[in-house]
Tab-separated table of C-alpha atoms in Angstrom:
chain	number	residue	atom	x	y	z
H	1	UNK	CA	28.840	160.264	83.117
H	2	UNK	CA	27.128	158.057	80.617
H	3	UNK	CA	23.385	157.587	80.307
H	4	UNK	CA	22.691	154.262	82.015
H	5	UNK	CA	19.635	152.268	81.045
H	6	UNK	CA	17.831	149.086	81.962
H	7	UNK	CA	14.926	147.565	80.024
H	8	UNK	CA	12.647	144.735	81.129
H	9	UNK	CA	9.691	142.875	79.654
H	10	UNK	CA	7.478	140.285	81.381
H	11	UNK	CA	4.475	138.345	80.142
H	12	UNK	CA	2.103	135.843	81.706
H	13	UNK	CA	-0.993	133.958	80.659
H	14	UNK	CA	-3.370	132.837	83.418
H	15	UNK	CA	-6.522	130.746	83.048
H	16	UNK	CA	-8.875	128.619	85.120
H	17	UNK	CA	-11.085	125.576	84.492
H	18	UNK	CA	-14.052	127.774	83.484
H	19	UNK	CA	-12.360	129.477	80.505
H	20	UNK	CA	-11.648	132.775	82.228
H	21	UNK	CA	-8.259	133.995	81.089
H	22	UNK	CA	-5.871	136.872	81.559
H	23	UNK	CA	-2.879	138.092	79.572
H	24	UNK	CA	-0.471	140.560	81.154
H	25	UNK	CA	2.404	142.408	79.527
H	26	UNK	CA	4.623	144.470	81.829
H	27	UNK	CA	7.304	146.715	80.341
H	28	UNK	CA	9.761	148.736	82.410
H	29	UNK	CA	12.505	151.119	81.303
H	30	UNK	CA	14.922	152.964	83.571
H	31	UNK	CA	17.238	155.727	82.420
H	32	UNK	CA	19.612	157.641	84.676
H	33	UNK	CA	22.737	159.762	84.564
H	34	UNK	CA	25.208	160.463	87.368
H	35	UNK	CA	26.206	164.121	87.619
H	36	UNK	CA	28.105	166.447	89.924
H	37	UNK	CA	25.712	169.399	90.317
H	38	UNK	CA	26.180	170.177	94.038
H	39	UNK	CA	29.426	170.223	96.020
H	40	UNK	CA	27.880	169.181	99.359
H	41	UNK	CA	27.245	165.575	98.202
H	42	UNK	CA	29.482	163.017	96.494
H	43	UNK	CA	27.343	162.860	93.343
H	44	UNK	CA	23.767	163.023	92.145
H	45	UNK	CA	21.865	160.652	89.891
H	46	UNK	CA	18.987	162.033	87.829
H	47	UNK	CA	16.667	159.655	86.076
H	48	UNK	CA	13.231	158.298	85.413
H	49	UNK	CA	11.466	154.961	85.348
H	50	UNK	CA	8.573	154.314	83.014
H	51	UNK	CA	6.228	151.326	83.251
H	52	UNK	CA	3.416	149.975	81.092
H	53	UNK	CA	1.213	147.374	82.815
H	54	UNK	CA	-1.274	146.042	80.202
H	55	UNK	CA	-4.071	143.534	80.922
H	56	UNK	CA	-6.415	141.662	78.610
H	57	UNK	CA	-9.162	139.713	80.387
H	58	UNK	CA	-11.644	137.333	78.789
H	59	UNK	CA	-14.441	135.450	80.540
H	60	UNK	CA	-17.772	134.108	79.284
H	61	UNK	CA	-19.424	137.510	79.891
H	62	UNK	CA	-16.978	140.030	78.383
H	63	UNK	CA	-13.533	140.902	77.065
H	64	UNK	CA	-11.694	143.884	78.558
H	65	UNK	CA	-8.383	145.573	77.798
H	66	UNK	CA	-6.825	148.158	80.093
H	67	UNK	CA	-3.491	149.460	81.297
H	68	UNK	CA	-1.725	151.491	83.938
H	69	UNK	CA	1.063	153.776	82.699
H	70	UNK	CA	3.593	155.087	85.213
H	71	UNK	CA	6.291	157.732	84.955
H	72	UNK	CA	8.629	158.102	87.931
H	73	UNK	CA	11.242	160.871	87.701
H	74	UNK	CA	13.797	160.860	90.535
H	75	UNK	CA	17.010	162.272	91.952
H	76	UNK	CA	19.306	160.241	94.166
H	77	UNK	CA	22.331	161.485	96.055
H	78	UNK	CA	24.976	160.064	98.367
H	79	UNK	CA	26.809	161.911	101.111
H	80	UNK	CA	29.376	159.823	102.999
H	81	UNK	CA	27.310	157.020	104.632
H	82	UNK	CA	23.928	158.617	103.783
H	83	UNK	CA	21.833	157.966	100.686
H	84	UNK	CA	18.712	159.967	99.739
H	85	UNK	CA	16.149	159.240	97.017
H	86	UNK	CA	13.374	161.684	96.057
H	87	UNK	CA	10.886	161.038	93.280
H	88	UNK	CA	7.305	161.167	92.107
H	89	UNK	CA	5.064	158.340	90.857
H	90	UNK	CA	2.633	159.628	88.223
H	91	UNK	CA	0.166	156.855	87.346
H	92	UNK	CA	-2.380	157.011	84.550
H	93	UNK	CA	-5.219	154.467	84.397
H	94	UNK	CA	-6.448	153.723	80.868
H	95	UNK	CA	-9.773	151.894	81.098
H	96	UNK	CA	-13.389	152.785	80.302
H	97	UNK	CA	-12.501	155.990	82.157
H	98	UNK	CA	-9.104	157.636	82.554
H	99	UNK	CA	-7.761	158.593	85.975
H	100	UNK	CA	-4.485	160.235	86.997
H	101	UNK	CA	-2.740	159.800	90.374
H	102	UNK	CA	0.422	161.327	91.867
H	103	UNK	CA	2.337	159.802	94.787
H	104	UNK	CA	5.540	160.828	96.578
H	105	UNK	CA	8.592	158.571	96.665
H	106	UNK	CA	11.018	159.420	99.482
H	107	UNK	CA	13.703	157.141	100.882
H	108	UNK	CA	16.624	157.691	103.213
H	109	UNK	CA	19.303	155.176	104.060
H	110	UNK	CA	22.268	155.175	106.404
H	111	UNK	CA	25.147	152.744	106.157
H	112	UNK	CA	25.589	151.970	109.876
H	113	UNK	CA	28.404	149.414	109.449
H	114	UNK	CA	30.044	149.754	106.011
H	115	UNK	CA	29.073	146.878	103.658
H	116	UNK	CA	27.407	145.014	106.568
H	117	UNK	CA	24.430	146.871	108.112
H	118	UNK	CA	22.136	149.591	106.724
H	119	UNK	CA	18.969	151.190	108.085
H	120	UNK	CA	16.352	152.757	105.821
H	121	UNK	CA	13.003	154.546	105.973
H	122	UNK	CA	10.670	155.956	103.378
H	123	UNK	CA	7.288	157.116	102.145
H	124	UNK	CA	5.563	155.978	98.950
H	125	UNK	CA	2.192	155.390	97.330
H	126	UNK	CA	0.904	153.199	94.532
H	127	UNK	CA	-2.006	152.714	92.155
H	128	UNK	CA	-2.533	149.231	90.713
H	129	UNK	CA	-5.045	146.832	89.203
H	130	UNK	CA	-6.320	143.835	91.156
H	131	UNK	CA	-5.744	141.268	88.441
H	132	UNK	CA	-7.422	137.880	88.143
H	133	UNK	CA	-4.063	136.231	88.850
H	134	UNK	CA	-3.301	138.366	91.936
H	135	UNK	CA	-6.780	137.743	93.394
H	136	UNK	CA	-6.476	134.005	92.725
H	137	UNK	CA	-3.077	133.941	94.470
H	138	UNK	CA	-4.663	135.541	97.543
H	139	UNK	CA	-7.772	133.337	97.410
H	140	UNK	CA	-7.804	130.291	95.070
H	141	UNK	CA	-11.588	129.975	95.543
H	142	UNK	CA	-12.515	133.207	93.737
H	143	UNK	CA	-15.228	133.019	91.107
H	144	UNK	CA	-14.245	132.973	87.445
H	145	UNK	CA	-16.331	136.041	86.672
H	146	UNK	CA	-15.571	138.898	89.015
H	147	UNK	CA	-15.069	142.642	88.791
H	148	UNK	CA	-11.387	143.520	88.507
H	149	UNK	CA	-11.128	146.906	90.193
H	150	UNK	CA	-8.166	149.114	90.964
H	151	UNK	CA	-6.692	149.769	94.406
H	152	UNK	CA	-4.850	152.801	95.700
H	153	UNK	CA	-2.203	152.715	98.363
H	154	UNK	CA	-2.581	156.405	99.223
H	155	UNK	CA	0.522	156.490	101.396
H	156	UNK	CA	2.825	153.982	103.036
H	157	UNK	CA	5.389	154.674	105.746
H	158	UNK	CA	8.042	151.972	105.984
H	159	UNK	CA	11.449	151.285	107.450
H	160	UNK	CA	13.855	148.486	108.102
H	161	UNK	CA	17.320	147.033	108.330
H	162	UNK	CA	19.370	145.190	105.738
H	163	UNK	CA	22.444	143.215	106.688
H	164	UNK	CA	25.101	141.068	105.084
H	165	UNK	CA	26.875	139.505	108.080
H	166	UNK	CA	28.739	136.896	106.023
H	167	UNK	CA	29.490	135.786	102.504
H	168	UNK	CA	26.367	134.366	100.849
H	169	UNK	CA	24.096	135.351	103.749
H	170	UNK	CA	21.968	138.478	103.910
H	171	UNK	CA	18.614	139.516	105.333
H	172	UNK	CA	16.095	142.330	105.345
H	173	UNK	CA	13.783	143.155	108.248
H	174	UNK	CA	11.087	145.731	107.537
H	175	UNK	CA	7.831	147.113	108.853
H	176	UNK	CA	5.316	149.562	107.492
H	177	UNK	CA	1.893	151.113	107.780
H	178	UNK	CA	-0.282	152.289	104.918
H	179	UNK	CA	-3.607	153.931	104.078
H	180	UNK	CA	-5.349	151.964	101.311
H	181	UNK	CA	-8.497	152.464	99.257
H	182	UNK	CA	-10.627	149.957	97.281
H	183	UNK	CA	-8.878	146.854	98.546
H	184	UNK	CA	-10.439	143.516	97.545
H	185	UNK	CA	-12.803	142.015	100.102
H	186	UNK	CA	-13.606	138.321	99.885
H	187	UNK	CA	-17.024	136.994	100.916
H	188	UNK	CA	-18.629	133.582	100.619
H	189	UNK	CA	-20.951	133.218	97.644
H	190	UNK	CA	-24.026	131.560	99.119
H	191	UNK	CA	-25.852	131.456	95.749
H	192	UNK	CA	-23.672	128.846	94.059
H	193	UNK	CA	-23.230	125.150	94.750
H	194	UNK	CA	-19.715	123.993	95.543
């Protein structure tokens, strides 16, 4: 088979009334190739996803630039109504210090009713920056000058159902549980006047 690829680039600029601002550039590239290595499955797809998540933050106190680089090699295979995906998320934080994290990516799916109902379950982890924009979206009352730390979703177990019961109508029901570290915690600032 041919080498398939998909490239994506996103950018945003976010600011507030107190001259704090954030630029974000997110680049993603996916490359994969469908092969027939094993006879016990229909086919196998080998590939990798690479991501660059770059941030530039500027407030009245400081200017910071940092990034998270991710490389996610994977193999995916289909056997009749079953689909399996196995991969690894290798994340590298580039900031005043450099940190490296590895997380599993496992997903299984069964096509219960062909082209109508599927059930899935999986395990994954993630390392990401709590950006000024993401914190503001969770709490629009955050201060303009705040520490922008990183969070780690050490592991998440999830599962759900996807269905397409009719033309133009589909839904996804899911649930999950995760173990997280360094999540943002919002408190009231009693030192400032509102």
